[in-house]
Each structure stands twice: as structure tokens, then as C-alpha cells.
């Protein structure tokens, strides 16, 4: 069995920290205060963070096994319980604390439970959960691709990228074919190139299909220009270089205890932090009369505490219980 690369876990840790800080400071200020802080280029932290996460996800969606629907089942089984806990707690909290210009209904909650809302254009209970729609669409897509012979899988990824770009261009030219937008959501939409960039890196790093891997990665950059605009390409390249260095084990500080801990709780932290943190900042703002960046820093710390409790007392026990049930 191949040894786990703990530096990737450390990279996940620093990436989720970027995203949480971005949301608590920049996103809250932008959405509820109409302020756009630029300290330490914090307005770019979220983009870099999500790009890294999607590239890492794409890398691990590729497999040499003939995994079909079992891939979907395995990933959903891991993702859903903690997600369900998070949106349920958030929905309860919104009954007592409100956000400016934001109403969350029971219909929103029900549609969010089965991950359905993102695929049919309905509101997210937690706006940060858009990433899950992209990830689940990619999981479904790769569960189909992984059923093909190993040497043909990169070709199917290329075909999917091409079809995705064509559909996107068609949908941008006419509003009448609105159903195309829902079709794009199923396979990852505009963010599919980032997933495929990770898949390309997988093939480049392997002994098989290295040339096709380079083509997949190159096509992912081209598709990024079409779907995400040309200014996104430097971010993809930067994230790819960072991931490649970590993949090769050349970034030892990623194995620090703090980053590994954050990497271990990264999923719990991701699904729980955004709306919980926003509600906490809003409550403090009401109590003290005006916003202070101290509230955002405090929210980051409380999100870490909340996610740690969820990880150790819910996510891990549920994961172990489901694993035993499936044996």
C-alpha cells in the first residue's frame, strides 16, 4: 500500500485556513458592510484556496481501479452526514439570529438536505457550499470515466472539457436554452477545468499516460480561459506548482502539527464555518452597535473550535460506524 503523503494534508490545512479567514474578514465585509478590505491581498485568498481544493480533489478522483457508482456511494457517504449536521445547526441558529437581507426558509433547508439545490438553481443555506455542488458533479462524472479502460480515460476527460466549453459558449449566446446551465452544473460547470487540471497532474505524475496528462492539463488551462476568464490562469498555474511541490514531498513545513491538524479537520471546518461565522459576527455587531475586525478574528477562532468538536465527536464516529456497517 502506498504511504499517505501527509504534506498534502498540511496543504489542505493551510488552504482551509485561507478560506475561513477570507470569508470571516473579506466576504462578511463585502456582503454585509459594503466594505472591501485589501490588507495582505485578502480579497484573493478565497480564489487561491478554492482553486487548490479543486485541483487536489481532481487528482484524487482519478484511479487505476474500475470504480463506477461505488465511487459516488463512497464519497457521498463521507460527505453527507457532517454536511447534514452543519445545515441543520445553521437552520436552527437562523431562527434566533438573522443576517441583513438574508431570509432562510424551510423550503431552502429541505432542498439543501439532499445536495439538490445547487443543481436546480435554488439558494444555498450556506453560500460557501457551492463547492460541494461542483465536487459532487465531478464525482458523478469521474465515476463514469473510471469505468472506461485506463488508457482511454484521459481522452474522455478531454472530450468532457471540450463539450463543457461548447455548451458554455452556447448558453452565453442565448438565454432561451436555460436548461444548458443545469446540465453544466451536473459535471462541475465553469470549475470543471480546475478538477481536470488535478486529473492531468495525476497522469503527469504517473508512469502511464504522461503525454496525455500534459494534454489534459494544457486543455484545462485553455478551458479556464473560456469558462473562468484569462486572469484566472495565473492562479491555476500557481496552485498547480504549489501542489506539485507538495506532491513530490519537497515542502516539509507542510508536515507541521498545526497544519496537519487543520488538514485533518478541514472538511468539518469547511462545511461548518461560513454561515456559523457570519451569524456570530452579526450577533456581536448587534450587541456592540458597530462592526470591528476583532469580531471576525474571534469568529475564525470559534469556527476552529466548532469544527474540532464536530470532527472528533461526530465526523469520525459516524465514519467509523458506517465503515463497520459496510464490512
Short mmCIF file of C-alpha atoms in Angstrom, two decimals:
data_model
loop_
_atom_site.label_atom_id
_atom_site.label_comp_id
_atom_site.label_asym_id
_atom_site.label_seq_id
_atom_site.Cartn_x
_atom_site.Cartn_y
_atom_site.Cartn_z
CA UNK A 1 0.00 0.00 0.00
CA UNK A 2 1.32 3.45 -0.97
CA UNK A 3 2.24 5.59 2.03
CA UNK A 4 -0.03 8.59 2.61
CA UNK A 5 1.55 11.91 1.70
CA UNK A 6 0.95 13.95 4.84
CA UNK A 7 2.23 17.09 3.15
CA UNK A 8 -0.99 17.10 1.11
CA UNK A 9 -2.93 17.06 4.40
CA UNK A 10 -0.86 20.05 5.53
CA UNK A 11 -1.65 21.81 2.25
CA UNK A 12 -5.33 21.18 2.88
CA UNK A 13 -4.84 22.71 6.32
CA UNK A 14 -3.30 25.97 5.13
CA UNK A 15 -5.83 26.13 2.26
CA UNK A 16 -8.88 25.86 4.53
CA UNK A 17 -7.36 28.47 6.85
CA UNK A 18 -7.05 30.85 3.87
CA UNK A 19 -10.70 30.25 3.01
CA UNK A 20 -12.02 30.72 6.56
CA UNK A 21 -10.08 33.97 7.08
CA UNK A 22 -11.23 35.17 3.64
CA UNK A 23 -14.87 34.54 4.49
CA UNK A 24 -14.80 35.97 8.01
CA UNK A 25 -12.98 39.18 7.06
CA UNK A 26 -13.46 39.91 3.36
CA UNK A 27 -16.74 38.16 2.48
CA UNK A 28 -18.58 39.43 5.58
CA UNK A 29 -17.36 42.98 4.98
CA UNK A 30 -18.26 42.81 1.29
CA UNK A 31 -21.73 41.29 1.70
CA UNK A 32 -22.99 42.97 4.87
CA UNK A 33 -20.93 46.15 5.32
CA UNK A 34 -20.24 47.16 1.70
CA UNK A 35 -16.53 47.40 2.59
CA UNK A 36 -13.77 45.82 0.50
CA UNK A 37 -10.66 45.24 2.66
CA UNK A 38 -7.43 44.72 0.70
CA UNK A 39 -4.94 44.08 3.52
CA UNK A 40 -2.41 41.37 2.56
CA UNK A 41 -4.38 40.83 -0.71
CA UNK A 42 -7.03 39.07 1.36
CA UNK A 43 -9.52 39.52 -1.48
CA UNK A 44 -7.56 36.82 -3.40
CA UNK A 45 -7.25 34.29 -0.59
CA UNK A 46 -10.58 32.64 -1.34
CA UNK A 47 -9.83 32.21 -5.06
CA UNK A 48 -6.43 30.65 -4.33
CA UNK A 49 -7.96 28.41 -1.65
CA UNK A 50 -10.81 27.05 -3.76
CA UNK A 51 -8.51 26.55 -6.75
CA UNK A 52 -6.16 24.44 -4.65
CA UNK A 53 -9.03 22.40 -3.20
CA UNK A 54 -10.50 21.68 -6.63
CA UNK A 55 -7.13 20.68 -8.09
CA UNK A 56 -6.48 18.36 -5.13
CA UNK A 57 -9.99 16.90 -5.50
CA UNK A 58 -9.44 16.27 -9.23
CA UNK A 59 -6.16 14.50 -8.51
CA UNK A 60 -7.82 12.08 -6.10
CA UNK A 61 -10.86 11.44 -8.29
CA UNK A 62 -8.62 9.65 -10.80
CA UNK A 63 -7.99 6.00 -10.03
CA UNK A 64 -6.48 2.97 -11.73
CA UNK A 65 -9.41 0.91 -10.47
CA UNK A 66 -12.63 0.35 -12.41
CA UNK A 67 -14.73 2.31 -9.90
CA UNK A 68 -18.18 3.20 -11.11
CA UNK A 69 -21.14 4.04 -8.89
CA UNK A 70 -19.16 2.74 -5.90
CA UNK A 71 -17.09 5.94 -6.11
CA UNK A 72 -20.23 8.07 -5.81
CA UNK A 73 -21.55 5.97 -2.94
CA UNK A 74 -18.26 6.08 -1.05
CA UNK A 75 -17.79 9.85 -1.41
CA UNK A 76 -21.40 10.76 -0.58
CA UNK A 77 -21.26 8.53 2.48
CA UNK A 78 -18.28 10.55 3.69
CA UNK A 79 -19.61 13.99 2.74
CA UNK A 80 -23.28 13.90 3.70
CA UNK A 81 -23.50 13.23 7.49
CA UNK A 82 -21.31 16.17 8.56
CA UNK A 83 -22.91 18.38 5.92
CA UNK A 84 -26.40 17.47 7.21
CA UNK A 85 -25.39 18.27 10.78
CA UNK A 86 -23.96 21.61 9.66
CA UNK A 87 -27.02 22.83 7.73
CA UNK A 88 -29.35 21.64 10.49
CA UNK A 89 -27.45 23.60 13.16
CA UNK A 90 -27.30 26.62 10.85
CA UNK A 91 -31.03 26.46 10.14
CA UNK A 92 -31.80 26.35 13.88
CA UNK A 93 -29.45 29.27 14.56
CA UNK A 94 -31.14 31.37 11.88
CA UNK A 95 -34.39 31.10 13.83
CA UNK A 96 -32.74 33.20 16.57
CA UNK A 97 -30.11 35.29 14.76
CA UNK A 98 -30.68 36.93 11.39
CA UNK A 99 -28.39 38.29 8.71
CA UNK A 100 -29.15 41.55 6.86
CA UNK A 101 -31.15 40.98 3.66
CA UNK A 102 -30.98 37.21 4.09
CA UNK A 103 -34.02 35.01 4.75
CA UNK A 104 -33.66 31.24 5.05
CA UNK A 105 -36.90 29.28 4.63
CA UNK A 106 -37.87 25.71 5.46
CA UNK A 107 -38.00 25.06 1.68
CA UNK A 108 -34.37 26.16 1.37
CA UNK A 109 -33.44 23.77 4.16
CA UNK A 110 -35.32 20.80 2.65
CA UNK A 111 -33.78 21.33 -0.81
CA UNK A 112 -30.32 21.61 0.73
CA UNK A 113 -30.56 18.28 2.59
CA UNK A 114 -30.02 16.01 -0.48
CA UNK A 115 -27.50 18.40 -2.16
CA UNK A 116 -30.27 19.11 -4.68
CA UNK A 117 -30.46 22.91 -4.53
CA UNK A 118 -27.21 23.66 -6.35
CA UNK A 119 -28.24 21.55 -9.35
CA UNK A 120 -31.61 23.26 -9.80
CA UNK A 121 -30.58 26.85 -9.14
CA UNK A 122 -32.07 27.19 -5.64
CA UNK A 123 -30.35 29.11 -2.78
CA UNK A 124 -27.67 27.53 -0.63
CA UNK A 125 -28.36 27.54 3.10
CA UNK A 126 -24.64 28.28 3.47
CA UNK A 127 -23.33 30.13 0.40
CA UNK A 128 -19.91 28.51 0.85
CA UNK A 129 -21.40 25.11 -0.02
CA UNK A 130 -21.32 25.84 -3.77
CA UNK A 131 -18.06 23.87 -3.77
CA UNK A 132 -19.99 20.72 -2.83
CA UNK A 133 -22.19 21.04 -5.93
CA UNK A 134 -19.04 21.22 -8.08
CA UNK A 135 -17.44 18.31 -6.24
CA UNK A 136 -20.48 16.04 -6.42
CA UNK A 137 -20.93 16.79 -10.12
CA UNK A 138 -17.27 15.89 -10.67
CA UNK A 139 -17.62 12.70 -8.60
CA UNK A 140 -20.55 11.58 -10.80
CA UNK A 141 -18.60 12.45 -13.95
CA UNK A 142 -15.44 10.60 -12.90
CA UNK A 143 -17.43 7.59 -11.71
CA UNK A 144 -18.46 7.21 -15.37
CA UNK A 145 -14.99 7.95 -16.77
CA UNK A 146 -13.36 5.48 -14.37
CA UNK A 147 -15.44 2.65 -15.87
CA UNK A 148 -13.58 3.04 -19.17
CA UNK A 149 -10.27 1.28 -19.95
CA UNK A 150 -7.37 3.04 -18.17
CA UNK A 151 -5.62 4.22 -21.34
CA UNK A 152 -8.83 5.85 -22.66
CA UNK A 153 -9.76 7.79 -19.53
CA UNK A 154 -7.65 10.90 -20.31
CA UNK A 155 -9.30 11.02 -23.75
CA UNK A 156 -12.77 11.02 -22.17
CA UNK A 157 -11.66 13.83 -19.84
CA UNK A 158 -10.58 15.85 -22.89
CA UNK A 159 -13.90 15.19 -24.62
CA UNK A 160 -15.79 16.28 -21.49
CA UNK A 161 -13.80 19.51 -21.29
CA UNK A 162 -14.49 20.24 -24.95
CA UNK A 163 -18.23 19.55 -24.63
CA UNK A 164 -18.35 21.68 -21.47
CA UNK A 165 -16.74 24.64 -23.27
CA UNK A 166 -19.10 24.34 -26.26
CA UNK A 167 -22.19 24.19 -24.01
CA UNK A 168 -20.94 27.17 -22.01
CA UNK A 169 -20.40 29.25 -25.16
CA UNK A 170 -23.87 28.32 -26.44
CA UNK A 171 -25.52 29.25 -23.13
CA UNK A 172 -23.69 32.61 -23.09
CA UNK A 173 -25.02 33.46 -26.56
CA UNK A 174 -28.69 32.77 -25.87
CA UNK A 175 -30.87 32.90 -22.76
CA UNK A 176 -33.52 30.68 -24.31
CA UNK A 177 -31.55 27.47 -23.76
CA UNK A 178 -31.64 27.90 -19.97
CA UNK A 179 -31.60 24.11 -19.46
CA UNK A 180 -27.92 24.08 -20.53
CA UNK A 181 -26.98 25.83 -17.26
CA UNK A 182 -28.47 22.94 -15.27
CA UNK A 183 -26.66 20.46 -17.49
CA UNK A 184 -23.38 22.26 -16.85
CA UNK A 185 -23.97 22.11 -13.09
CA UNK A 186 -24.06 18.31 -13.23
CA UNK A 187 -20.46 17.94 -14.45
CA UNK A 188 -18.82 20.75 -12.48
CA UNK A 189 -19.77 23.71 -14.63
CA UNK A 190 -17.28 26.53 -15.06
CA UNK A 191 -14.99 24.98 -12.45
CA UNK A 192 -14.58 21.67 -14.28
CA UNK A 193 -11.19 22.82 -15.72
CA UNK A 194 -9.77 23.00 -12.18
CA UNK A 195 -10.90 19.45 -11.44
CA UNK A 196 -9.44 18.30 -14.76
CA UNK A 197 -6.17 20.15 -14.06
CA UNK A 198 -5.83 17.95 -10.98
CA UNK A 199 -6.57 14.88 -13.10
CA UNK A 200 -3.92 15.99 -15.59
CA UNK A 201 -1.38 16.31 -12.78
CA UNK A 202 -2.26 12.75 -11.70
CA UNK A 203 -1.39 11.40 -15.15
CA UNK A 204 1.75 13.54 -15.44
CA UNK A 205 2.90 12.14 -12.09
CA UNK A 206 2.23 8.54 -13.12
CA UNK A 207 4.19 6.24 -15.41
CA UNK A 208 1.19 5.76 -17.69
CA UNK A 209 -0.44 8.31 -19.98
CA UNK A 210 2.08 11.05 -19.12
CA UNK A 211 1.82 12.68 -22.55
CA UNK A 212 -1.98 12.59 -22.43
CA UNK A 213 -1.75 14.03 -18.92
CA UNK A 214 0.14 17.05 -20.28
CA UNK A 215 -2.53 17.47 -22.96
CA UNK A 216 -5.31 17.23 -20.34
CA UNK A 217 -3.57 19.84 -18.19
CA UNK A 218 -2.99 22.14 -21.16
CA UNK A 219 -6.61 21.81 -22.28
CA UNK A 220 -7.67 22.60 -18.70
CA UNK A 221 -5.80 25.92 -18.92
CA UNK A 222 -7.48 26.69 -22.26
CA UNK A 223 -10.88 25.80 -20.79
CA UNK A 224 -10.11 28.04 -17.78
CA UNK A 225 -9.72 30.97 -20.17
CA UNK A 226 -13.09 30.19 -21.79
CA UNK A 227 -15.05 29.40 -18.64
CA UNK A 228 -13.32 31.48 -15.95
CA UNK A 229 -11.57 34.28 -17.94
CA UNK A 230 -7.88 34.65 -18.70
CA UNK A 231 -6.96 36.32 -15.37
CA UNK A 232 -7.77 33.05 -13.60
CA UNK A 233 -4.95 31.17 -15.40
CA UNK A 234 -2.08 32.54 -13.23
CA UNK A 235 -3.97 31.36 -10.14
CA UNK A 236 -4.36 27.87 -11.63
CA UNK A 237 -0.65 27.78 -12.54
CA UNK A 238 0.40 28.97 -9.06
CA UNK A 239 -1.86 26.44 -7.34
CA UNK A 240 -0.59 23.68 -9.64
CA UNK A 241 3.07 24.47 -8.87
CA UNK A 242 2.39 24.50 -5.12
CA UNK A 243 0.52 21.20 -5.33
CA UNK A 244 3.26 19.62 -7.46
CA UNK A 245 5.96 20.62 -4.93
CA UNK A 246 3.90 19.15 -2.10
CA UNK A 247 3.11 16.05 -4.16
CA UNK A 248 6.83 15.43 -4.53
CA UNK A 249 7.37 15.82 -0.78
CA UNK A 250 9.53 18.94 -1.15
CA UNK A 251 7.70 21.14 1.34
CA UNK A 252 8.50 19.77 4.80
CA UNK A 253 6.89 22.62 6.75
CA UNK A 254 3.53 21.31 5.49
CA UNK A 255 4.03 18.48 7.99
CA UNK A 256 3.91 20.83 10.97
CA UNK A 257 1.49 19.78 13.71
CA UNK A 258 -0.76 22.80 13.29
CA UNK A 259 -1.18 22.38 9.53
CA UNK A 260 -1.71 18.63 9.81
CA UNK A 261 -4.36 19.22 12.47
CA UNK A 262 -6.11 21.77 10.25
CA UNK A 263 -5.86 19.32 7.37
CA UNK A 264 -7.48 16.59 9.45
CA UNK A 265 -10.44 18.80 10.41
CA UNK A 266 -10.57 20.57 7.01
CA UNK A 267 -13.85 19.05 5.83
CA UNK A 268 -15.67 19.72 9.11
CA UNK A 269 -14.24 23.23 9.10
CA UNK A 270 -15.27 23.82 5.51
CA UNK A 271 -18.93 22.78 5.87
CA UNK A 272 -19.49 24.46 9.25
CA UNK A 273 -17.66 27.78 9.14
CA UNK A 274 -19.28 30.23 6.73
CA UNK A 275 -22.86 30.79 7.92
CA UNK A 276 -21.98 29.96 11.54
CA UNK A 277 -19.24 32.59 11.49
CA UNK A 278 -21.41 35.18 9.76
CA UNK A 279 -24.18 34.71 12.32
CA UNK A 280 -21.68 35.08 15.17
CA UNK A 281 -20.22 38.30 13.74
CA UNK A 282 -23.72 39.68 13.11
CA UNK A 283 -24.75 38.91 16.70
CA UNK A 284 -21.65 40.64 18.10
CA UNK A 285 -22.25 43.60 15.81
CA UNK A 286 -25.79 43.98 17.18
CA UNK A 287 -24.57 43.64 20.77
CA UNK A 288 -21.81 46.25 20.46
CA UNK A 289 -23.50 48.58 17.98
CA UNK A 290 -20.88 48.56 15.24
CA UNK A 291 -18.57 46.16 13.42
CA UNK A 292 -14.98 45.56 14.48
CA UNK A 293 -12.40 43.32 12.79
CA UNK A 294 -11.93 41.79 16.23
CA UNK A 295 -15.34 40.14 15.72
CA UNK A 296 -14.08 38.46 12.54
CA UNK A 297 -10.90 37.23 14.24
CA UNK A 298 -12.97 35.90 17.14
CA UNK A 299 -15.29 34.18 14.62
CA UNK A 300 -12.29 32.45 13.00
CA UNK A 301 -11.27 31.06 16.40
CA UNK A 302 -14.82 29.95 17.24
CA UNK A 303 -15.16 28.27 13.83
CA UNK A 304 -11.98 26.30 14.60
CA UNK A 305 -13.39 25.22 17.97
CA UNK A 306 -16.75 24.28 16.46
CA UNK A 307 -15.15 22.30 13.63
CA UNK A 308 -12.83 20.47 16.03
CA UNK A 309 -15.79 19.33 18.13
CA UNK A 310 -17.72 18.26 15.02
CA UNK A 311 -14.71 16.37 13.64
CA UNK A 312 -13.86 14.40 16.76
CA UNK A 313 -17.33 13.87 18.21
CA UNK A 314 -19.40 13.47 15.04
CA UNK A 315 -17.50 13.10 11.75
CA UNK A 316 -15.03 10.43 12.95
CA UNK A 317 -17.52 8.34 15.00
CA UNK A 318 -20.07 8.36 12.16
CA UNK A 319 -17.38 7.45 9.62
CA UNK A 320 -16.23 4.51 11.77
CA UNK A 321 -19.81 3.34 12.29
CA UNK A 322 -20.56 3.43 8.56
CA UNK A 323 -17.32 1.59 7.79
CA UNK A 324 -18.21 -1.20 10.21
CA UNK A 325 -21.72 -1.44 8.79
CA UNK A 326 -20.35 -1.90 5.27
CA UNK A 327 -17.99 -4.75 6.19
#
